[in-house]
PDB file of C-alpha atoms and ligand atoms in Angstrom:
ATOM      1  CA  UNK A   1       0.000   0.000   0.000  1.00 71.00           C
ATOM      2  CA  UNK A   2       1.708   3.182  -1.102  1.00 74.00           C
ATOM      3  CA  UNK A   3       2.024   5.797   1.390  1.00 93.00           C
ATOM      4  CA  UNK A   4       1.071   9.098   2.296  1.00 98.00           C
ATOM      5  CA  UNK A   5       2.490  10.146   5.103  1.00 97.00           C
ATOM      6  CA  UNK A   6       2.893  13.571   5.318  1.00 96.00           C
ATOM      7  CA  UNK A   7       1.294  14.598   2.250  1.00 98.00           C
ATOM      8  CA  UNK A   8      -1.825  16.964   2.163  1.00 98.00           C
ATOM      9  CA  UNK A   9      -5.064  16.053   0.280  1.00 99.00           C
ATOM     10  CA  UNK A  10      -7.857  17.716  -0.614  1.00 99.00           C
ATOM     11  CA  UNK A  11     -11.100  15.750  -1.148  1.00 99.00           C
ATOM     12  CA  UNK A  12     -14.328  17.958  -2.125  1.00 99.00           C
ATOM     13  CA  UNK A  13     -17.606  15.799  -1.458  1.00 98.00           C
ATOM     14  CA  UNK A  14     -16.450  14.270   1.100  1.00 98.00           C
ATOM     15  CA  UNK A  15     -19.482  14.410   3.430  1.00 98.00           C
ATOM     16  CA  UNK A  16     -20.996  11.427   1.094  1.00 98.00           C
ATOM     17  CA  UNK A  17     -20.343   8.360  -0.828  1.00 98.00           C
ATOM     18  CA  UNK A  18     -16.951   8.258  -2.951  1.00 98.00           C
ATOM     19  CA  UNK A  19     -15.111  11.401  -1.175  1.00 98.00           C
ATOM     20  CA  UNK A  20     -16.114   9.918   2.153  1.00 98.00           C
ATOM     21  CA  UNK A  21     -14.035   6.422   0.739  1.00 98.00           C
ATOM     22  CA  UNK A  22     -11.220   8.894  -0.134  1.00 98.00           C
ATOM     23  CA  UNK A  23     -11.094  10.611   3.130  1.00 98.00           C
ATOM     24  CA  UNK A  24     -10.639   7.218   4.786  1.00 98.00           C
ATOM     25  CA  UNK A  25      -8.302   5.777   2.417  1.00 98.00           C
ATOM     26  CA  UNK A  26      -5.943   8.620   2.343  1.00 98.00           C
ATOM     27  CA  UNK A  27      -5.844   9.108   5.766  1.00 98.00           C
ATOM     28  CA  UNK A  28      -5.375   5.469   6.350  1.00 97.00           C
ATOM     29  CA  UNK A  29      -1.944   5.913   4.128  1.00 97.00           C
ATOM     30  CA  UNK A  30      -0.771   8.630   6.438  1.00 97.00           C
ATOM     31  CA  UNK A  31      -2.496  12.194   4.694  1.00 98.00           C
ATOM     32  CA  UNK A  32      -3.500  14.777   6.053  1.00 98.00           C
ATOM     33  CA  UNK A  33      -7.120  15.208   4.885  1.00 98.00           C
ATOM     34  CA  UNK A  34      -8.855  18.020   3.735  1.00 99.00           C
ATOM     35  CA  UNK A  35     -12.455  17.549   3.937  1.00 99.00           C
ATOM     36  CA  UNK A  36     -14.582  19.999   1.588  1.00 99.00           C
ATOM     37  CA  UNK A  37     -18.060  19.527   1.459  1.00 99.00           C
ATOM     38  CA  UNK A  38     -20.963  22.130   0.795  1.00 98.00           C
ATOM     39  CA  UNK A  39     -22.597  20.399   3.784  1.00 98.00           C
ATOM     40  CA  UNK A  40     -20.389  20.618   6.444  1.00 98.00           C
ATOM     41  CA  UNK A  41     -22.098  18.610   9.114  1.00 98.00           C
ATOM     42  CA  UNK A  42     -21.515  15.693   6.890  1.00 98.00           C
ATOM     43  CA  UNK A  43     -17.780  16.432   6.596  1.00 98.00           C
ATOM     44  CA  UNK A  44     -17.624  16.538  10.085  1.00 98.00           C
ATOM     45  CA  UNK A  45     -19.506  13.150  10.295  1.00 98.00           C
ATOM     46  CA  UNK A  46     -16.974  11.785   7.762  1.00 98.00           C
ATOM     47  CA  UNK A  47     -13.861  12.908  10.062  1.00 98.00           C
ATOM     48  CA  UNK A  48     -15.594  12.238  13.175  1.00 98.00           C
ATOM     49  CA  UNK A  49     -16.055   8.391  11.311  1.00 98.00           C
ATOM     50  CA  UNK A  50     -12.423   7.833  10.900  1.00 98.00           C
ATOM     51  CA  UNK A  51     -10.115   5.634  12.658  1.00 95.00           C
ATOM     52  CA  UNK A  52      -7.892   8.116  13.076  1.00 93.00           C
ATOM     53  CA  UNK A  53     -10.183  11.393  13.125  1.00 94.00           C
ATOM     54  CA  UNK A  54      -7.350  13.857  13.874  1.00 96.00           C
ATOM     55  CA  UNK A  55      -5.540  12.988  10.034  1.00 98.00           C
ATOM     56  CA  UNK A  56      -8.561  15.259   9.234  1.00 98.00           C
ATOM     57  CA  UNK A  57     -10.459  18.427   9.528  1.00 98.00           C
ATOM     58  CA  UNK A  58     -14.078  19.239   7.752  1.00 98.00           C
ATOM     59  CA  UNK A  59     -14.532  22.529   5.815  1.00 98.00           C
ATOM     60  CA  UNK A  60     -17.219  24.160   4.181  1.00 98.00           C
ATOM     61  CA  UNK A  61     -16.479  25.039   0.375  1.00 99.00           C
ATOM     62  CA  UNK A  62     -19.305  25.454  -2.162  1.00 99.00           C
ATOM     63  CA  UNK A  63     -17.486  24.626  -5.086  1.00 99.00           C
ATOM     64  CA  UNK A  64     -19.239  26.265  -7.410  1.00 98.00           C
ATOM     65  CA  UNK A  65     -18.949  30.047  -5.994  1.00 98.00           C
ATOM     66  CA  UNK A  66     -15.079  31.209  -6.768  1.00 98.00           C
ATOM     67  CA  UNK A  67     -15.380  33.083  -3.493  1.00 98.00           C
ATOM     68  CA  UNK A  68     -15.760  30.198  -0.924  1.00 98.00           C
ATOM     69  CA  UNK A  69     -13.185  28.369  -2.918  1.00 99.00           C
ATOM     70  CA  UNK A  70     -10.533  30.800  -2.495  1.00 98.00           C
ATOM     71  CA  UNK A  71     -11.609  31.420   0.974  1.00 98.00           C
ATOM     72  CA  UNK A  72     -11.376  27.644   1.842  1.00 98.00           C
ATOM     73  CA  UNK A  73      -7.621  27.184  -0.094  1.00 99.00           C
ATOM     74  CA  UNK A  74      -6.482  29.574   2.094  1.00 98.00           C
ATOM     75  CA  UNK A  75      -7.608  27.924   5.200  1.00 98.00           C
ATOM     76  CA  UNK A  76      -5.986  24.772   4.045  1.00 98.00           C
ATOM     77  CA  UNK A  77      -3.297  26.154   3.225  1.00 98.00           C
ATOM     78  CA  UNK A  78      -3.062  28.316   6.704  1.00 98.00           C
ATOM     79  CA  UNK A  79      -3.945  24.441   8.781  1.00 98.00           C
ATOM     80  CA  UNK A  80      -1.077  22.520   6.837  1.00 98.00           C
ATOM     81  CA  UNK A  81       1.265  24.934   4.785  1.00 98.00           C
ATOM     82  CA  UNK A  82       0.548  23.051   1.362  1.00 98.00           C
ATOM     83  CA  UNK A  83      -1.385  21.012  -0.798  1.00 99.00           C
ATOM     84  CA  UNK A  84      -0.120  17.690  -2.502  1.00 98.00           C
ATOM     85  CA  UNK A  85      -3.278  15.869  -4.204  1.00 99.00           C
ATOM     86  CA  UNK A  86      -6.516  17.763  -5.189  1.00 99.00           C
ATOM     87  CA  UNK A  87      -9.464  15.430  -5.905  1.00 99.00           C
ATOM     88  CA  UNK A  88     -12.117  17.513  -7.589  1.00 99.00           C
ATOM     89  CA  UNK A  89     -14.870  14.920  -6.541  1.00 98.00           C
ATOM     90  CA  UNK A  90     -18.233  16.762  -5.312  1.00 98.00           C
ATOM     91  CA  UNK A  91     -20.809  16.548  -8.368  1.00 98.00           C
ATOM     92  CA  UNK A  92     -24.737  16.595  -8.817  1.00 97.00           C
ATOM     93  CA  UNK A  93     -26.920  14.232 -10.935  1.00 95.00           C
ATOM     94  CA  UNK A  94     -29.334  16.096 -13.395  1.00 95.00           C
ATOM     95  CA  UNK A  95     -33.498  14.958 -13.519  1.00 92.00           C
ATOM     96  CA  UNK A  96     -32.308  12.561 -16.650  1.00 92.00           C
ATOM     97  CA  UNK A  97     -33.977  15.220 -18.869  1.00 94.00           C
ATOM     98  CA  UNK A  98     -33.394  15.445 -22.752  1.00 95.00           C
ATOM     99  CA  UNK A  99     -32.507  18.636 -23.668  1.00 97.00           C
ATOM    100  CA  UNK A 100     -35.697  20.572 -23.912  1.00 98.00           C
ATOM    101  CA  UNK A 101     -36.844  19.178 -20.512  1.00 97.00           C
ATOM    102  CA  UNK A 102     -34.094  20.913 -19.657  1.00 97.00           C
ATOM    103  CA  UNK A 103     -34.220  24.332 -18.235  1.00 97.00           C
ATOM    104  CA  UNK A 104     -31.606  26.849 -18.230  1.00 98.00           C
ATOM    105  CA  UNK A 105     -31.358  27.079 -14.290  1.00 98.00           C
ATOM    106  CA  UNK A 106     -30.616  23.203 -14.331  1.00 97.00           C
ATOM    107  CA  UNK A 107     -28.685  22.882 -16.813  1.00 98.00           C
ATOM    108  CA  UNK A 108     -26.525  25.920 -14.315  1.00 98.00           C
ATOM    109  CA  UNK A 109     -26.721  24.311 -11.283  1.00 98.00           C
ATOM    110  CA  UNK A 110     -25.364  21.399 -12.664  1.00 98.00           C
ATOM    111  CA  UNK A 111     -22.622  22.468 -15.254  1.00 98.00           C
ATOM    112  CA  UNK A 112     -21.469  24.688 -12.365  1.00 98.00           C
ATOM    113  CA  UNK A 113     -21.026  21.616  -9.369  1.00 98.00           C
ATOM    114  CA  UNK A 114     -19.760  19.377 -12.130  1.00 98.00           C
ATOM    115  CA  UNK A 115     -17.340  21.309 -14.702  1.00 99.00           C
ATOM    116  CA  UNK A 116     -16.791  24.771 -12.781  1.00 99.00           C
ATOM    117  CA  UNK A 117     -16.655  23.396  -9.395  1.00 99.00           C
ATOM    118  CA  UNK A 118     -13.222  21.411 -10.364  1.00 99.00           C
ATOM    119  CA  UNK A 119     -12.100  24.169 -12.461  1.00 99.00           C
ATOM    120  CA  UNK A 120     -12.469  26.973  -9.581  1.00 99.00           C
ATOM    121  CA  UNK A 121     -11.018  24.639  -7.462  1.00 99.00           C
ATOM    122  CA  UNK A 122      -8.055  23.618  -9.661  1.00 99.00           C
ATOM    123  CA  UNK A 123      -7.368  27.224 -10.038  1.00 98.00           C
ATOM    124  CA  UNK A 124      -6.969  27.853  -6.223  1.00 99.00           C
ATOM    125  CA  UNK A 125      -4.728  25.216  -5.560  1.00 99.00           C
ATOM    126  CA  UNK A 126      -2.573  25.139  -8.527  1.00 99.00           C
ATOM    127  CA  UNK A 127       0.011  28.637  -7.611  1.00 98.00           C
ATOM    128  CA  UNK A 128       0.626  26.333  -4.285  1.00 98.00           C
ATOM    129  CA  UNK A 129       1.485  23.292  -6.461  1.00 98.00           C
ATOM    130  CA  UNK A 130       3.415  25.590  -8.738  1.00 98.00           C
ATOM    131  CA  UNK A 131       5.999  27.145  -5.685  1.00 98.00           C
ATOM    132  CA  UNK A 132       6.048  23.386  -4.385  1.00 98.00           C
ATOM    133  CA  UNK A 133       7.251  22.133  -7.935  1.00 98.00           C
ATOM    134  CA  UNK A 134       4.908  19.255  -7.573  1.00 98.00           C
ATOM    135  CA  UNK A 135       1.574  18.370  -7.195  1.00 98.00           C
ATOM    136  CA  UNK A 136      -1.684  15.831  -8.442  1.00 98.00           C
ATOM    137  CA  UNK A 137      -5.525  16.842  -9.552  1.00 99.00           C
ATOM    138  CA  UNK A 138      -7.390  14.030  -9.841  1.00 99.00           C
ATOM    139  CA  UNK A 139     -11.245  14.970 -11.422  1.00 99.00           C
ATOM    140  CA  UNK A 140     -14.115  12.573 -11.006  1.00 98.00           C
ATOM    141  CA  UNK A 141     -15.254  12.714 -14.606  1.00 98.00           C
ATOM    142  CA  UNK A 142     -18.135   9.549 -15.227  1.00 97.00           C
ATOM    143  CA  UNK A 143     -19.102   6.737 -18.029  1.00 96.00           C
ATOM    144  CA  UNK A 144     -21.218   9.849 -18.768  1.00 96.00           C
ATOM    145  CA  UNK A 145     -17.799  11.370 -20.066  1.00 98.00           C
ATOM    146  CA  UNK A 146     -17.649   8.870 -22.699  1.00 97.00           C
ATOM    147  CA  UNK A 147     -21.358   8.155 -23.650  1.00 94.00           C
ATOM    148  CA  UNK A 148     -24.951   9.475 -23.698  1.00 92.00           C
ATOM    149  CA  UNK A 149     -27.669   7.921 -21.781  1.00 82.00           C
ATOM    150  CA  UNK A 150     -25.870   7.574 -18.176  1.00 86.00           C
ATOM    151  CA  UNK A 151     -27.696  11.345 -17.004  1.00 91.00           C
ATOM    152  CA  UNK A 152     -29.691  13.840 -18.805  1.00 95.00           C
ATOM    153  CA  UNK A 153     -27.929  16.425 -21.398  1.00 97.00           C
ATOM    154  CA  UNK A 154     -26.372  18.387 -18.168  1.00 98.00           C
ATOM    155  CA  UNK A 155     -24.914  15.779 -16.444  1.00 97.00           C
ATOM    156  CA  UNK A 156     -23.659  13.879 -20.130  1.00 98.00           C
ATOM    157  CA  UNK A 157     -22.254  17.303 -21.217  1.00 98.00           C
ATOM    158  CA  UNK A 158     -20.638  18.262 -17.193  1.00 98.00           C
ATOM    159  CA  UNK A 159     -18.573  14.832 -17.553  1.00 98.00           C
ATOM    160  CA  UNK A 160     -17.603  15.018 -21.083  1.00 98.00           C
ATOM    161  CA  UNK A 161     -16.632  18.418 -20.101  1.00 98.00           C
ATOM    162  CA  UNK A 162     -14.323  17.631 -17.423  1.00 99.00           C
ATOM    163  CA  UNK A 163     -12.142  14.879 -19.131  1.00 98.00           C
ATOM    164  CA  UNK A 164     -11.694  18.372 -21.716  1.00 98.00           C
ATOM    165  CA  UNK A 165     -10.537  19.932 -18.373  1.00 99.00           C
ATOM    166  CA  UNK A 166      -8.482  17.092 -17.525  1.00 99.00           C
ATOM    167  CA  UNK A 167      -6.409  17.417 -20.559  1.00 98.00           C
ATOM    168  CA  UNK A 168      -6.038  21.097 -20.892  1.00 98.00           C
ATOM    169  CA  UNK A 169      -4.591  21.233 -17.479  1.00 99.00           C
ATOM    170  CA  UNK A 170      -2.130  18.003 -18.406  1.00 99.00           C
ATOM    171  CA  UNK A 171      -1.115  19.908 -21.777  1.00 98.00           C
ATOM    172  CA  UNK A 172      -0.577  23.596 -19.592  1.00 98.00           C
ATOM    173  CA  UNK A 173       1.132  21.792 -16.241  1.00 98.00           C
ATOM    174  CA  UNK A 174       2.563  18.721 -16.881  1.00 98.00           C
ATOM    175  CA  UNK A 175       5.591  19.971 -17.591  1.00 98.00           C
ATOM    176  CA  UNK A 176       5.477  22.046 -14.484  1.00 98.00           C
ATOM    177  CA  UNK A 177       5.161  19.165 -11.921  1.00 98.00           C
ATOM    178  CA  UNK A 178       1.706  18.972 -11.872  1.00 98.00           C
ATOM    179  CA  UNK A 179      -0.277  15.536 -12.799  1.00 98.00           C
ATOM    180  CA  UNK A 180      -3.770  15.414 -13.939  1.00 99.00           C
ATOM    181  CA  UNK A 181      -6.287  12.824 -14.585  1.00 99.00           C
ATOM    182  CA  UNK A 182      -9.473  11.746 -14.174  1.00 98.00           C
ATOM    183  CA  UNK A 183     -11.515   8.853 -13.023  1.00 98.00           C
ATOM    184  CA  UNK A 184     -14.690   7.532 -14.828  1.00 98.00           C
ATOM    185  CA  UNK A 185     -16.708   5.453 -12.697  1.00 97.00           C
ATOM    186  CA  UNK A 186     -19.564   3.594 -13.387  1.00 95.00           C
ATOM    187  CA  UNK A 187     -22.727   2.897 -11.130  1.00 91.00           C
ATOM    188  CA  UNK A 188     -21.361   3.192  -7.925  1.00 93.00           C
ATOM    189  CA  UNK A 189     -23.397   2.948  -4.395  1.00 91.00           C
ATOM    190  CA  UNK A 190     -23.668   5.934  -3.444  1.00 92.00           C
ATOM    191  CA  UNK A 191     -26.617   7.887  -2.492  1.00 89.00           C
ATOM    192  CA  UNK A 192     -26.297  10.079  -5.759  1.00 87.00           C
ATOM    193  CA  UNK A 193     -27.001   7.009  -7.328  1.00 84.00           C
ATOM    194  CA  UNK A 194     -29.454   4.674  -5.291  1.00 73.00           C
ATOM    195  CA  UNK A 195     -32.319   6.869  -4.408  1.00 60.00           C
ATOM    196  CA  UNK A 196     -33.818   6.539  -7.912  1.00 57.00           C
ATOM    197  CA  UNK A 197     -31.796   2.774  -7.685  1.00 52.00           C
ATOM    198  CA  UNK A 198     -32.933   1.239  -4.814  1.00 53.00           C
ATOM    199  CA  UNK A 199     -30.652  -1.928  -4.008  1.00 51.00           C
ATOM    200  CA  UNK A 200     -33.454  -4.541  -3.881  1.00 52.00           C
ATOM    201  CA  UNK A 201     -35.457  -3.428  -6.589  1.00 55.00           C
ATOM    202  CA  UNK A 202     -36.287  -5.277 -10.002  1.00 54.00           C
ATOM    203  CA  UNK A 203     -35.381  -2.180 -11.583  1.00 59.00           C
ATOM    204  CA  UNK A 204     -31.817  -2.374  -9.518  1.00 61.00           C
ATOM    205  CA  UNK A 205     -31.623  -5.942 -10.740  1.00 64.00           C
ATOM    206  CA  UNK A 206     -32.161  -4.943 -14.605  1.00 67.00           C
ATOM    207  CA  UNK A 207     -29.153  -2.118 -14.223  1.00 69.00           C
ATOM    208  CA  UNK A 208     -26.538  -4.850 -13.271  1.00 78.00           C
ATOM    209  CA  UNK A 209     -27.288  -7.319 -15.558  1.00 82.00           C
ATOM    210  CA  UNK A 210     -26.253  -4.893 -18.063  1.00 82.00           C
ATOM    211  CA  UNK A 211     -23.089  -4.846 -16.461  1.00 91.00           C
ATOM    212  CA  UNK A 212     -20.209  -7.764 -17.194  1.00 93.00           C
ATOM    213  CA  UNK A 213     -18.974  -7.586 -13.206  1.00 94.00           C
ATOM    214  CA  UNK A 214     -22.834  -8.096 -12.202  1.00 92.00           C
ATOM    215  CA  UNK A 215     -22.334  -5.954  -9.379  1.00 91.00           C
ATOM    216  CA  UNK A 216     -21.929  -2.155  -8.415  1.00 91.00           C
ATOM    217  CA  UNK A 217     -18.863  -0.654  -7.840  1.00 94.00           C
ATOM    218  CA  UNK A 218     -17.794   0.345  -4.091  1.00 96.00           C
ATOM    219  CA  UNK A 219     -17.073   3.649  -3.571  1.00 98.00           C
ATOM    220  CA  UNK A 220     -13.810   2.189  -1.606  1.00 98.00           C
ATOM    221  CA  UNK A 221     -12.942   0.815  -4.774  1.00 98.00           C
ATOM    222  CA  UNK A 222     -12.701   4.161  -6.287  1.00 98.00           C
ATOM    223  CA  UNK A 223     -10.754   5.921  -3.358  1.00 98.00           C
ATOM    224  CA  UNK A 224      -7.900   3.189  -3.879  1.00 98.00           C
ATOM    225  CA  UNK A 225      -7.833   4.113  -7.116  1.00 98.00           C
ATOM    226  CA  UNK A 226      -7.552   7.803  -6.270  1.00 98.00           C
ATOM    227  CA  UNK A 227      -4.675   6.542  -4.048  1.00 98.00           C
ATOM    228  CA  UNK A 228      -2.702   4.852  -7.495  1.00 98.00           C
ATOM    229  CA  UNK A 229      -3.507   7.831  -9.551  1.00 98.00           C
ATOM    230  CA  UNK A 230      -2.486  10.539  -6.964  1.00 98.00           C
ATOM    231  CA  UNK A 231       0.473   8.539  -6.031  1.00 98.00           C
ATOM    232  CA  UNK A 232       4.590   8.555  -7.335  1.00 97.00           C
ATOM    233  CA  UNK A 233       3.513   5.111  -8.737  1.00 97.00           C
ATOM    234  CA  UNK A 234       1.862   6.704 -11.180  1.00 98.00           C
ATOM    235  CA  UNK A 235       4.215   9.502 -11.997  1.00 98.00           C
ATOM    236  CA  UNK A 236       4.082   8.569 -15.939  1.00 98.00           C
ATOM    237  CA  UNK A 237       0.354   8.708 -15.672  1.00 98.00           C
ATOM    238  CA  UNK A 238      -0.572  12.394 -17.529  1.00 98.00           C
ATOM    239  CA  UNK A 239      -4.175  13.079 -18.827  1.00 98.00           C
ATOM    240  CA  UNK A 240      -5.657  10.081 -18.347  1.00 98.00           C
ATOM    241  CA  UNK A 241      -9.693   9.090 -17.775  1.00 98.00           C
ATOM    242  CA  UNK A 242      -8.813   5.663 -16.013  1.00 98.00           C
ATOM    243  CA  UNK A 243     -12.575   3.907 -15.937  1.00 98.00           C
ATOM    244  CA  UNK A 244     -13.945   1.427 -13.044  1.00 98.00           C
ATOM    245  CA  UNK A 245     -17.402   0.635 -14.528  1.00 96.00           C
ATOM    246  CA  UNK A 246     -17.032  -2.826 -14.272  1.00 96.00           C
ATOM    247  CA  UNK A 247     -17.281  -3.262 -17.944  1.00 95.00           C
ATOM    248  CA  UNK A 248     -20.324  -1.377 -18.789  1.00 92.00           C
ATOM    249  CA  UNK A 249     -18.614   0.980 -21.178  1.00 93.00           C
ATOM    250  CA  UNK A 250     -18.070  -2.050 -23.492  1.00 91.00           C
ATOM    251  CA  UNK A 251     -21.462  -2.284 -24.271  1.00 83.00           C
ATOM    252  CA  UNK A 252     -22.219   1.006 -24.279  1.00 57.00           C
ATOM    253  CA  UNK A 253     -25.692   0.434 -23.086  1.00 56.00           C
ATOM    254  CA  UNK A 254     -27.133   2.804 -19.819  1.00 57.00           C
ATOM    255  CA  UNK A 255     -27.609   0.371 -16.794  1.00 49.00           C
ATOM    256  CA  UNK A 256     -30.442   2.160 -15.833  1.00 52.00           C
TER     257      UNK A 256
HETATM  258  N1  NAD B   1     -22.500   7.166  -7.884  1.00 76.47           N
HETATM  259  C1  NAD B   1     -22.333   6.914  -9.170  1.00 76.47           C
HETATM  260  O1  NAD B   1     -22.883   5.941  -9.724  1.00 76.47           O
HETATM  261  C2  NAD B   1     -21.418   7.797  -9.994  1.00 76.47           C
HETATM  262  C3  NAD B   1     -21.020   7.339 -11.266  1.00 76.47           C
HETATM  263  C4  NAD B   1     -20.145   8.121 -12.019  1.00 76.47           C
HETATM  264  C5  NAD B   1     -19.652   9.305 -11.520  1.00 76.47           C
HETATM  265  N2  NAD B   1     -20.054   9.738 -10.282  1.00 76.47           N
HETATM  266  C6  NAD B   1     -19.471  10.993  -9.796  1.00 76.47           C
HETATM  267  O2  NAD B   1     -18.737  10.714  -8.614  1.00 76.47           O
HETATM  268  C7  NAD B   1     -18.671  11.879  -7.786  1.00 76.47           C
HETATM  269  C8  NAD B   1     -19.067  11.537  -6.380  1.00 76.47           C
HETATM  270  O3  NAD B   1     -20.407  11.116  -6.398  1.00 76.47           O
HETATM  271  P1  NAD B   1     -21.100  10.233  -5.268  1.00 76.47           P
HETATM  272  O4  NAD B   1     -21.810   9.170  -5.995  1.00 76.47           O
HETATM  273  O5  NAD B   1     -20.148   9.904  -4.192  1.00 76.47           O
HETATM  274  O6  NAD B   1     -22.200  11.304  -4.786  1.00 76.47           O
HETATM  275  P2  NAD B   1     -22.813  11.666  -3.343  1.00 76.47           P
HETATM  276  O7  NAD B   1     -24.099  12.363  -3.641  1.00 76.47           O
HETATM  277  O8  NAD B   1     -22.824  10.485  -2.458  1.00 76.47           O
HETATM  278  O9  NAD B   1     -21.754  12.733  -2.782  1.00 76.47           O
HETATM  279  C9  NAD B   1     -21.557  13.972  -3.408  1.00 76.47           C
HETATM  280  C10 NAD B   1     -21.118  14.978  -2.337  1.00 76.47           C
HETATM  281  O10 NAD B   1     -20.860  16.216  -3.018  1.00 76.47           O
HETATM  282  C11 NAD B   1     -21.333  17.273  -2.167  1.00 76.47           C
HETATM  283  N3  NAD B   1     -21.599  18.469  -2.976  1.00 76.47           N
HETATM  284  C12 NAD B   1     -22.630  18.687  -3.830  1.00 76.47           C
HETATM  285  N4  NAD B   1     -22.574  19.932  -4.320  1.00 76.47           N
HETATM  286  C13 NAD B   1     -21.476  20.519  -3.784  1.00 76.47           C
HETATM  287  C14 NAD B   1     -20.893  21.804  -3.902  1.00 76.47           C
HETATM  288  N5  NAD B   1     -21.455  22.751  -4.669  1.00 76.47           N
HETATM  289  N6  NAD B   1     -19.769  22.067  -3.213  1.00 76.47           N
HETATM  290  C15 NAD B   1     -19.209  21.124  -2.413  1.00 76.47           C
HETATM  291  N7  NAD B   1     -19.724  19.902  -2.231  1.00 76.47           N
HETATM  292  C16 NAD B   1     -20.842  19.599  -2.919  1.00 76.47           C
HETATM  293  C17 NAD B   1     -22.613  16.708  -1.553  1.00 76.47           C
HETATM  294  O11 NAD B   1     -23.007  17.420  -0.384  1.00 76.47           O
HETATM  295  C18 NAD B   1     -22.205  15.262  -1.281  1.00 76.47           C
HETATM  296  O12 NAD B   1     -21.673  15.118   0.028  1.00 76.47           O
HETATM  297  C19 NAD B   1     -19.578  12.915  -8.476  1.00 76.47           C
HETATM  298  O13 NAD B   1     -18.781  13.792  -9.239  1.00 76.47           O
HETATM  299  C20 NAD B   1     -20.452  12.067  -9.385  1.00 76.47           C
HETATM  300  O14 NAD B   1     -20.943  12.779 -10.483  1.00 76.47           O
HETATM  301  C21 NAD B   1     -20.930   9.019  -9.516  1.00 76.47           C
END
């Protein structure tokens, strides 16, 4: 298991699902954890969960708003002194509208969690990576940035959007120390995803059997791969949209 031990991460959803995994996988490795959620009682539950709760503190961020970003780099930056993996994680699910279902308000609310949130973020952090002459973003992109169908034309054209991201960051910082990828999962349990999905439901049932591992993914299983992709072992690892969809993607069919 790689470690982190005195590194500093920065997680944003953590209050919920897949940043909540993160949170306790990095800190397992030795990181100090940043934990950046819009809701911050649940960040607080996520620390207060931990084996080790003092590897982490909760803050509030909305990531979406370029003035509680900056606001909430600076108080990481003022708790540990710098910042060595940013995982741009938070995101919202759309209504799984088509297009003209969709209004303009929703179609903001969710391009600006999904696509803005990890570039106002990524922005913040990166001068710090810069005068450290090293650093990792790691963006939770989707299936959805590779195919239609998995969300509604917001949350399709959010994850598409962020794999862009992804590489335009690789192609201006790559050279400069920084690594950036992204990860693509697929249907994950989470509570973004199994409200509408309910576990023991037929419909639940119909959703995996479209997928070859038969099974959804565990957010845990995404957090270790956060740990590979933020890690030195995958210091030749540049631009990348590493998916963990079980094998959906090579049908190309939505599970739901
Ligand atoms: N669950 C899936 O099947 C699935 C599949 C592919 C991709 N994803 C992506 O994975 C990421 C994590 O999703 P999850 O399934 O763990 O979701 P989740 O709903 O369990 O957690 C998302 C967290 O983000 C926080 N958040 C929402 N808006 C925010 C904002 N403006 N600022 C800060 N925090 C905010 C929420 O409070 C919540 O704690 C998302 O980007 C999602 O789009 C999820």
């Amino acid at each position: 298991m790689k470690s982190y031990t005195g590194q500093v991460v920065v997680v944003t959803g953590a209050g919920s699902g897949m940043g909540r995994a993160m949170v306790g996988e990095f800190t397992a490795r030795g990181a100090y954890v940043a934990a950046l959620d819009i809701n911050l009682s649940k960040a607080r539950e996520t620390v207060e969960g931990l084996s080790s709760p003092k590897m982490a503190d909760p803050f509030e961020v909305d990531v979406a708003d370029a003035q509680s970003v900056g606001a909430c780099i600076e108080a990481v930056i003022d708790r540990w002194g710098r910042i060595d993996l940013l995982c741009n994680n938070a995101g919202v699910l759309d209504a799984h509208t088509p297009a003209h279902e969709t209004s303009p308000v929703e179609w903001n609310r969710v391009l600006s969690v999904n696509l803005t949130g990890p570039f106002l973020m990524s922005r913040a952090v990166i001068p710090q990576m810069l005068k450290q002459g090293k650093g990792a973003i790691i963006n939770t992109s989707s299936t959805s940035g590779f195919s239609a169908a998995g969300g509604g034309t917001a949350y399709t054209a959010s994850k598409h959007g962020v794999i862009g991201l992804t590489r335009q960051l690789t192609f201006e910082y790559g050279a400069l120390g920084i690594r950036v990828n992204s990860i693509c999962p697929g249907a994950t349990a989470t509570p973004l995803a199994l409200p509408q999905h309910n576990e023991a439901s037929p419909d639940m049932d119909l959703a995996i059997s479209k997928v070859p591992a038969r099974r959804w993914c565990r957010p845990e299983e995404i957090a270790k791969l956060a740990a590979f992709l933020g890690s030195d072992d995958a210091d030749y690892v540049h631009g990348s949209a590493y998916v963990m969809d079980g094998g959906w993607l090579t049908g190309a069919r939505d599970p739901f």
